[in-house]
Amino acid sequence: MMIRQVEFGKGFVGRLSYGADLLSELTALCLEKDVTCGRIEAIGAVQKARIGFYNQANHEYEFMTLDQPLEITNLTGNVSIRDDKPMIHAHVTLGDRDGKAYGGHLAPGTIIFACEYMIQRIEGAVYIRDVDEQTGLPLWKS
Ligand code: ZN
């Protein structure tokens, strides 16, 4: 277990670009605004999506492409450091026209239709990711 008390600080609220890749656009925003530790949330819609499921047995992501318009009913994520750069880890829940939901790890290839985001810094904290042997995932080590 890892426990730290943190302080949430100022942030950014805005809209992302039509046709851009959701994960790339969020990453570019964090790089531009020098957000290296924080939390992210967003809602909106995507033209298509690519989400991952982590196979715990073989330690590999299995990706699924959803080639249809979907609502971003929720995006929750965080920003921390991996390989000296901000890395966004986000999960999404996406709804189709029947109200059915898909969910998973946000992957490159998710294309924005419209997206409103909120990014809030965590002040004075540094979280660094490194590969965890037990899970095979890049988890927070320090
Ligand atoms: Zn994930």
XYZ file of N, CA, C and O and ligand atoms in Angstrom:
569
model
N 0.842 -1.195 0.000
C 0.000 0.000 0.000
C 0.873 1.239 0.000
O 1.946 1.247 0.585
N 0.371 2.262 -0.657
C 1.081 3.540 -0.727
C 0.078 4.619 -0.332
O -1.009 4.674 -0.910
N 0.430 5.408 0.656
C -0.478 6.473 1.088
C 0.303 7.770 1.209
O 1.353 7.803 1.854
N -0.227 8.809 0.591
C 0.358 10.137 0.738
C -0.761 11.152 0.826
O -1.750 11.041 0.110
N -0.573 12.098 1.684
C -1.542 13.201 1.717
C -1.077 14.243 0.708
O 0.099 14.595 0.680
N -1.994 14.693 -0.137
C -1.623 15.673 -1.160
C -2.558 16.871 -1.087
O -3.616 16.827 -0.445
N -2.149 17.893 -1.791
C -2.965 19.099 -1.848
C -3.300 19.397 -3.305
O -2.394 19.543 -4.138
N -4.583 19.471 -3.592
C -4.995 19.793 -4.952
C -4.921 21.296 -5.155
O -5.298 22.080 -4.271
N -4.426 21.690 -6.308
C -4.230 23.107 -6.580
C -5.031 23.587 -7.768
O -6.088 23.054 -8.078
N -4.491 24.590 -8.419
C -5.163 25.191 -9.563
C -5.123 24.252 -10.760
O -4.332 23.310 -10.804
N -5.952 24.559 -11.723
C -6.004 23.688 -12.885
C -6.466 24.392 -14.127
O -6.429 25.629 -14.213
N -6.904 23.586 -15.061
C -7.321 24.092 -16.363
C -8.643 23.444 -16.742
O -8.845 22.250 -16.506
N -9.508 24.232 -17.338
C -10.795 23.730 -17.817
C -10.975 24.239 -19.233
O -10.726 25.421 -19.508
N -11.344 23.356 -20.135
C -11.512 23.809 -21.512
C -12.088 22.736 -22.402
O -12.667 21.745 -21.929
N -11.885 22.948 -23.676
C -12.470 22.079 -24.693
C -11.341 21.588 -25.601
O -10.437 22.367 -25.936
N -11.422 20.344 -25.998
C -10.408 19.778 -26.887
C -10.855 19.903 -28.347
O -12.007 20.212 -28.631
N -9.928 19.639 -29.263
C -10.165 19.861 -30.695
C -10.917 18.713 -31.365
O -10.568 17.536 -31.169
N -11.864 19.095 -32.189
C -12.580 18.129 -33.037
C -11.565 17.377 -33.904
O -10.682 17.996 -34.508
N -11.698 16.076 -33.959
C -10.867 15.270 -34.855
C -9.505 14.891 -34.295
O -8.779 14.122 -34.921
N -9.157 15.435 -33.128
C -7.850 15.098 -32.533
C -7.930 13.780 -31.777
O -9.016 13.315 -31.417
N -6.772 13.199 -31.543
C -6.691 11.979 -30.744
C -6.808 12.367 -29.266
O -6.049 13.221 -28.786
N -7.727 11.768 -28.571
C -8.041 12.179 -27.193
C -6.831 12.074 -26.258
O -6.504 13.024 -25.542
N -6.137 10.948 -26.277
C -5.000 10.758 -25.374
C -3.846 11.699 -25.752
O -3.216 12.305 -24.880
N -3.596 11.860 -27.044
C -2.520 12.761 -27.498
C -2.798 14.200 -27.121
O -1.898 14.937 -26.715
N -4.042 14.610 -27.279
C -4.405 16.006 -26.992
C -4.278 16.293 -25.490
O -3.769 17.338 -25.102
N -4.702 15.365 -24.659
C -4.562 15.545 -23.203
C -3.078 15.567 -22.807
O -2.661 16.370 -21.972
N -2.290 14.712 -23.430
C -0.851 14.671 -23.135
C -0.175 15.975 -23.565
O 0.637 16.535 -22.816
N -0.530 16.469 -24.747
C 0.043 17.727 -25.247
C -0.304 18.877 -24.316
O 0.533 19.754 -24.039
N -1.519 18.877 -23.822
C -1.960 19.929 -22.904
C -1.124 19.919 -21.619
O -0.665 20.961 -21.147
N -0.900 18.735 -21.077
C -0.100 18.621 -19.843
C 1.349 19.035 -20.087
O 1.959 19.684 -19.235
N 1.881 18.681 -21.245
C 3.245 19.099 -21.576
C 3.316 20.613 -21.701
O 4.204 21.258 -21.141
N 2.379 21.188 -22.419
C 2.373 22.641 -22.658
C 2.227 23.419 -21.349
O 2.881 24.429 -21.149
N 1.377 22.923 -20.463
C 1.115 23.641 -19.208
C 1.969 23.123 -18.046
O 1.758 23.505 -16.910
N 2.890 22.232 -18.353
C 3.815 21.695 -17.361
C 3.086 21.060 -16.161
O 3.442 21.279 -15.013
N 2.061 20.293 -16.468
C 1.362 19.536 -15.426
C 2.010 18.154 -15.374
O 1.914 17.383 -16.323
N 2.689 17.856 -14.277
C 3.375 16.566 -14.157
C 2.718 15.660 -13.123
O 3.063 14.493 -13.005
N 1.792 16.242 -12.360
C 1.095 15.457 -11.355
C -0.287 16.067 -11.184
O -0.412 17.264 -10.873
N -1.324 15.268 -11.398
C -2.655 15.839 -11.280
C -3.734 14.841 -11.600
O -3.469 13.651 -11.795
N -4.946 15.355 -11.613
C -6.071 14.493 -11.965
C -6.823 15.094 -13.142
O -6.808 16.308 -13.351
N -7.485 14.212 -13.867
C -8.149 14.606 -15.108
C -9.547 14.031 -15.118
O -9.758 12.882 -14.725
N -10.476 14.839 -15.574
C -11.789 14.287 -15.892
C -12.311 14.944 -17.150
O -11.905 16.056 -17.493
N -13.186 14.255 -17.841
C -13.730 14.800 -19.082
C -15.046 14.116 -19.424
O -15.302 12.982 -19.004
N -15.840 14.853 -20.181
C -17.051 14.296 -20.777
C -17.135 14.804 -22.210
O -16.449 15.756 -22.573
N -17.976 14.185 -23.020
C -18.115 14.622 -24.400
C -18.545 13.475 -25.286
O -19.362 12.638 -24.880
N -17.971 13.447 -26.476
C -18.316 12.391 -27.428
C -17.107 12.112 -28.311
O -16.273 12.988 -28.537
N -17.032 10.877 -28.791
C -15.945 10.500 -29.696
C -16.532 9.966 -30.999
O -17.658 9.472 -31.034
N -15.738 10.096 -32.070
C -16.156 9.579 -33.379
C -15.915 8.073 -33.447
O -16.626 7.346 -34.107
N -14.847 7.652 -32.776
C -14.522 6.238 -32.640
C -13.624 6.094 -31.432
O -13.077 7.099 -30.954
N -13.462 4.891 -30.956
C -12.673 4.711 -29.736
C -11.803 3.468 -29.813
O -12.092 2.521 -30.561
N -10.740 3.522 -29.031
C -9.884 2.346 -28.847
C -9.585 2.246 -27.365
O -9.056 3.193 -26.776
N -9.995 1.122 -26.793
C -9.819 0.936 -25.348
C -9.129 -0.400 -25.089
O -9.197 -1.313 -25.905
N -8.479 -0.457 -23.942
C -7.726 -1.661 -23.602
C -8.248 -2.358 -22.363
O -8.842 -1.739 -21.479
N -8.018 -3.663 -22.358
C -8.284 -4.518 -21.200
C -6.971 -5.209 -20.885
O -6.350 -5.803 -21.775
N -6.526 -5.120 -19.629
C -5.250 -5.719 -19.266
C -5.435 -7.181 -18.902
O -6.147 -7.508 -17.949
N -4.810 -8.043 -19.677
C -4.866 -9.474 -19.408
C -3.897 -9.779 -18.265
O -2.680 -9.718 -18.436
N -4.448 -10.092 -17.110
C -3.640 -10.273 -15.897
C -2.810 -11.552 -15.945
O -1.815 -11.678 -15.235
N -3.218 -12.509 -16.779
C -2.490 -13.774 -16.867
C -1.202 -13.630 -17.674
O -0.153 -14.124 -17.277
N -1.289 -12.942 -18.822
C -0.075 -12.843 -19.650
C 0.555 -11.442 -19.635
O 1.519 -11.183 -20.352
N -0.025 -10.543 -18.816
C 0.529 -9.188 -18.658
C 0.581 -8.400 -19.968
O 1.517 -7.665 -20.223
N -0.456 -8.561 -20.771
C -0.509 -7.785 -22.012
C -1.882 -7.150 -22.174
O -2.897 -7.743 -21.802
N -1.886 -5.942 -22.756
C -3.159 -5.287 -23.055
C -3.791 -5.918 -24.280
O -3.120 -6.231 -25.259
N -5.098 -6.081 -24.197
C -5.882 -6.496 -25.359
C -6.704 -5.283 -25.751
O -7.427 -4.728 -24.917
N -6.558 -4.830 -26.976
C -7.230 -3.604 -27.402
C -8.460 -3.902 -28.242
O -8.503 -4.875 -28.993
N -9.442 -3.032 -28.095
C -10.706 -3.157 -28.807
C -10.980 -1.821 -29.500
O -10.833 -0.764 -28.889
N -11.318 -1.881 -30.777
C -11.685 -0.667 -31.497
C -13.195 -0.624 -31.642
O -13.814 -1.620 -32.028
N -13.766 0.510 -31.278
C -15.209 0.717 -31.408
C -15.388 1.769 -32.491
O -15.185 2.959 -32.255
N -15.720 1.318 -33.691
C -15.749 2.214 -34.841
C -17.144 2.814 -35.029
O -17.833 2.526 -35.998
N -17.524 3.621 -34.053
C -18.860 4.223 -34.070
C -18.872 5.440 -33.145
O -18.047 5.555 -32.250
N -19.818 6.374 -33.366
C -19.945 7.508 -32.447
C -20.397 7.027 -31.071
O -21.286 6.181 -30.956
N -19.756 7.577 -30.054
C -20.072 7.197 -28.674
C -20.015 8.422 -27.773
O -19.235 9.348 -28.030
N -20.809 8.409 -26.724
C -20.720 9.445 -25.693
C -19.600 9.097 -24.724
O -19.463 7.931 -24.350
N -18.829 10.099 -24.323
C -17.903 9.899 -23.196
C -18.744 10.179 -21.964
O -18.965 11.331 -21.599
N -19.270 9.144 -21.356
C -20.085 9.366 -20.166
C -19.205 9.621 -18.958
O -19.630 10.243 -17.992
N -17.963 9.148 -19.039
C -16.989 9.463 -17.992
C -15.577 9.189 -18.486
O -15.343 8.199 -19.168
N -14.697 10.099 -18.167
C -13.255 9.858 -18.319
C -12.640 10.274 -17.003
O -12.857 11.392 -16.541
N -11.925 9.365 -16.390
C -11.234 9.657 -15.138
C -9.782 9.234 -15.294
O -9.518 8.136 -15.790
N -8.885 10.113 -14.905
C -7.486 9.746 -15.057
C -6.564 10.568 -14.191
O -7.001 11.406 -13.399
N -5.284 10.289 -14.368
C -4.277 11.029 -13.627
C -3.061 11.275 -14.510
O -2.909 10.661 -15.565
N -2.247 12.197 -14.051
C -0.985 12.509 -14.726
C 0.126 12.235 -13.736
O 0.043 12.655 -12.571
N 1.154 11.544 -14.183
C 2.348 11.355 -13.367
C 3.519 11.215 -14.330
O 3.368 11.431 -15.531
N 4.664 10.833 -13.799
C 5.875 10.818 -14.619
C 6.271 9.390 -14.986
O 6.318 8.504 -14.130
N 6.550 9.199 -16.262
C 7.160 7.946 -16.705
C 8.238 8.305 -17.716
O 7.971 9.051 -18.657
N 9.422 7.773 -17.535
C 10.562 8.078 -18.414
C 10.778 9.586 -18.539
O 10.970 10.104 -19.642
N 10.694 10.277 -17.417
C 10.954 11.726 -17.331
C 9.937 12.597 -18.072
O 10.194 13.775 -18.292
N 8.811 12.023 -18.464
C 7.792 12.804 -19.169
C 6.424 12.583 -18.527
O 6.180 11.529 -17.943
N 5.525 13.573 -18.677
C 4.167 13.361 -18.147
C 3.483 12.215 -18.891
O 3.531 12.161 -20.114
N 2.906 11.320 -18.122
C 2.137 10.222 -18.713
C 0.723 10.262 -18.160
O 0.526 10.353 -16.951
N -0.232 10.202 -19.055
C -1.629 10.184 -18.633
C -2.124 8.748 -18.593
O -1.929 7.993 -19.544
N -2.732 8.412 -17.478
C -3.389 7.115 -17.353
C -4.866 7.421 -17.159
O -5.243 8.026 -16.157
N -5.668 7.043 -18.129
C -7.094 7.362 -18.051
C -7.943 6.163 -18.427
O -7.556 5.358 -19.283
N -9.090 6.081 -17.775
C -10.088 5.075 -18.132
C -11.354 5.795 -18.585
O -11.659 6.884 -18.093
N -12.045 5.185 -19.537
C -13.252 5.809 -20.059
C -14.433 4.854 -19.999
O -14.271 3.634 -20.122
N -15.580 5.448 -19.832
C -16.827 4.731 -20.043
C -17.519 5.438 -21.196
O -17.655 6.664 -21.190
N -17.913 4.656 -22.193
C -18.480 5.204 -23.426
C -19.859 4.594 -23.653
O -20.020 3.370 -23.529
N -20.817 5.444 -23.991
C -22.173 4.944 -24.191
C -22.584 4.988 -25.653
O -22.268 5.956 -26.360
N -23.289 3.954 -26.121
C -23.771 3.964 -27.502
C -25.206 4.482 -27.566
O -25.789 4.869 -26.543
N -25.808 4.495 -28.745
C -27.135 5.099 -28.934
C -28.229 4.361 -28.171
O -29.304 4.908 -27.947
N -27.982 3.136 -27.787
C -28.952 2.381 -26.988
C -28.701 2.519 -25.494
O -29.387 1.892 -24.688
N -27.682 3.317 -25.145
C -27.371 3.496 -23.734
C -26.496 2.401 -23.170
O -26.252 2.346 -21.965
N -26.018 1.529 -24.046
C -25.108 0.478 -23.576
C -23.724 1.061 -23.376
O -23.298 1.932 -24.142
N -23.026 0.558 -22.388
C -21.720 1.118 -22.055
C -20.585 0.155 -22.370
O -20.728 -1.064 -22.255
N -19.489 0.766 -22.787
C -18.220 0.071 -22.960
C -17.229 0.776 -22.046
O -17.323 1.992 -21.858
N -16.291 0.060 -21.545
C -15.322 0.725 -20.682
C -13.963 0.095 -20.780
O -13.829 -1.086 -21.118
N -12.956 0.907 -20.508
C -11.600 0.377 -20.486
C -10.550 1.455 -20.388
O -10.846 2.635 -20.148
N -9.340 1.004 -20.586
C -8.136 1.847 -20.516
C -8.054 2.655 -21.817
O -8.071 2.076 -22.910
N -8.019 3.964 -21.690
C -7.979 4.827 -22.879
C -6.692 4.609 -23.656
O -5.591 4.723 -23.103
N -6.843 4.324 -24.955
C -5.680 4.053 -25.806
C -5.642 5.044 -26.964
O -6.667 5.634 -27.313
N -4.463 5.204 -27.572
C -4.375 6.016 -28.788
C -5.332 5.449 -29.836
O -5.501 4.223 -29.918
N -5.929 6.342 -30.620
C -6.878 5.890 -31.624
C -8.310 6.238 -31.270
O -9.235 5.869 -31.983
N -8.485 6.970 -30.171
C -9.805 7.468 -29.782
C -9.919 8.904 -30.298
O -9.140 9.775 -29.892
N -10.852 9.103 -31.220
C -10.927 10.376 -31.943
C -12.079 11.243 -31.429
O -13.237 10.799 -31.395
N -11.728 12.468 -31.077
C -12.678 13.388 -30.438
C -13.733 13.909 -31.422
O -13.418 14.301 -32.543
N -14.972 13.921 -30.963
C -16.038 14.675 -31.627
C -16.185 15.995 -30.879
O -16.153 17.067 -31.473
N -16.335 15.913 -29.582
C -16.363 17.091 -28.705
C -15.931 16.617 -27.320
O -16.256 15.492 -26.922
N -15.194 17.471 -26.615
C -14.732 17.020 -25.302
C -14.441 18.203 -24.381
O -13.690 19.106 -24.744
N -15.055 18.191 -23.227
C -14.819 19.200 -22.193
C -14.018 18.547 -21.072
O -14.401 17.501 -20.576
N -12.895 19.167 -20.726
C -11.998 18.545 -19.756
C -11.791 19.452 -18.543
O -11.999 20.670 -18.609
N -11.345 18.847 -17.473
C -10.866 19.554 -16.285
C -9.594 18.846 -15.847
O -9.594 17.624 -15.696
N -8.537 19.614 -15.668
C -7.271 19.062 -15.182
C -6.872 19.861 -13.949
O -6.832 21.091 -13.993
N -6.632 19.168 -12.881
C -6.268 19.834 -11.632
C -4.897 19.350 -11.162
O -4.654 18.142 -11.080
N -4.037 20.291 -10.860
C -2.694 19.935 -10.391
C -2.745 19.369 -8.972
O -3.588 19.758 -8.175
N -1.781 18.508 -8.680
C -1.504 18.134 -7.294
C -0.208 18.853 -6.970
O 0.816 18.648 -7.639
N -0.275 19.734 -6.010
C 0.851 20.626 -5.720
C 1.959 19.926 -4.952
O 1.699 19.182 -4.004
N 3.180 20.181 -5.383
C 4.351 19.746 -4.632
C 4.580 18.244 -4.562
O 5.383 17.766 -3.764
N 3.868 17.492 -5.381
C 4.020 16.033 -5.329
C 4.621 15.534 -6.637
O 4.359 16.078 -7.697
N 5.414 14.492 -6.534
C 5.971 13.852 -7.724
C 5.654 12.361 -7.624
O 5.969 11.716 -6.615
N 5.016 11.856 -8.636
C 4.725 10.430 -8.710
C 5.436 9.897 -9.949
O 5.214 10.391 -11.049
N 6.297 8.899 -9.750
C 7.073 8.352 -10.854
C 6.682 6.897 -11.081
O 6.619 6.100 -10.135
N 6.421 6.583 -12.347
C 6.031 5.214 -12.704
C 7.241 4.388 -13.117
O 8.136 4.890 -13.796
N 7.178 3.115 -12.713
C 8.190 2.169 -13.153
C 7.516 0.796 -13.199
O 6.531 0.566 -12.498
N 8.053 -0.081 -14.026
C 7.401 -1.375 -14.205
C 7.430 -2.181 -12.897
O 8.459 -2.330 -12.259
N 6.253 -2.644 -12.527
C 6.063 -3.453 -11.330
C 6.136 -4.926 -11.743
O 5.397 -5.355 -12.638
N 7.030 -5.656 -11.107
C 7.260 -7.050 -11.523
C 6.043 -7.942 -11.319
O 5.748 -8.807 -12.138
N 5.316 -7.705 -10.228
C 4.177 -8.563 -9.908
C 3.049 -8.451 -10.939
O 2.437 -9.442 -11.323
N 2.778 -7.236 -11.378
C 1.653 -7.012 -12.292
C 2.083 -6.781 -13.740
O 1.256 -6.890 -14.647
N 3.329 -6.395 -13.939
C 3.797 -6.056 -15.278
C 3.391 -4.661 -15.709
O 3.656 -4.251 -16.840
N 2.740 -3.943 -14.819
C 2.240 -2.602 -15.143
C 3.209 -1.519 -14.668
O 3.919 -1.693 -13.685
N 3.224 -0.367 -15.359
C 4.036 0.760 -14.888
C 3.319 1.475 -13.741
O 2.515 2.370 -13.968
N 3.583 1.055 -12.550
C 2.884 1.598 -11.374
C 3.712 2.667 -10.688
O 4.896 2.822 -10.950
N 3.088 3.396 -9.768
C 3.791 4.437 -8.998
C 4.770 3.776 -8.048
O 4.382 2.957 -7.209
N 6.021 4.156 -8.166
C 7.064 3.601 -7.313
C 7.547 4.626 -6.290
O 7.970 4.290 -5.216
N 7.564 5.884 -6.720
C 8.002 6.930 -5.789
C 7.320 8.227 -6.147
O 6.658 8.330 -7.151
Zn -5.445 1.570 -17.184
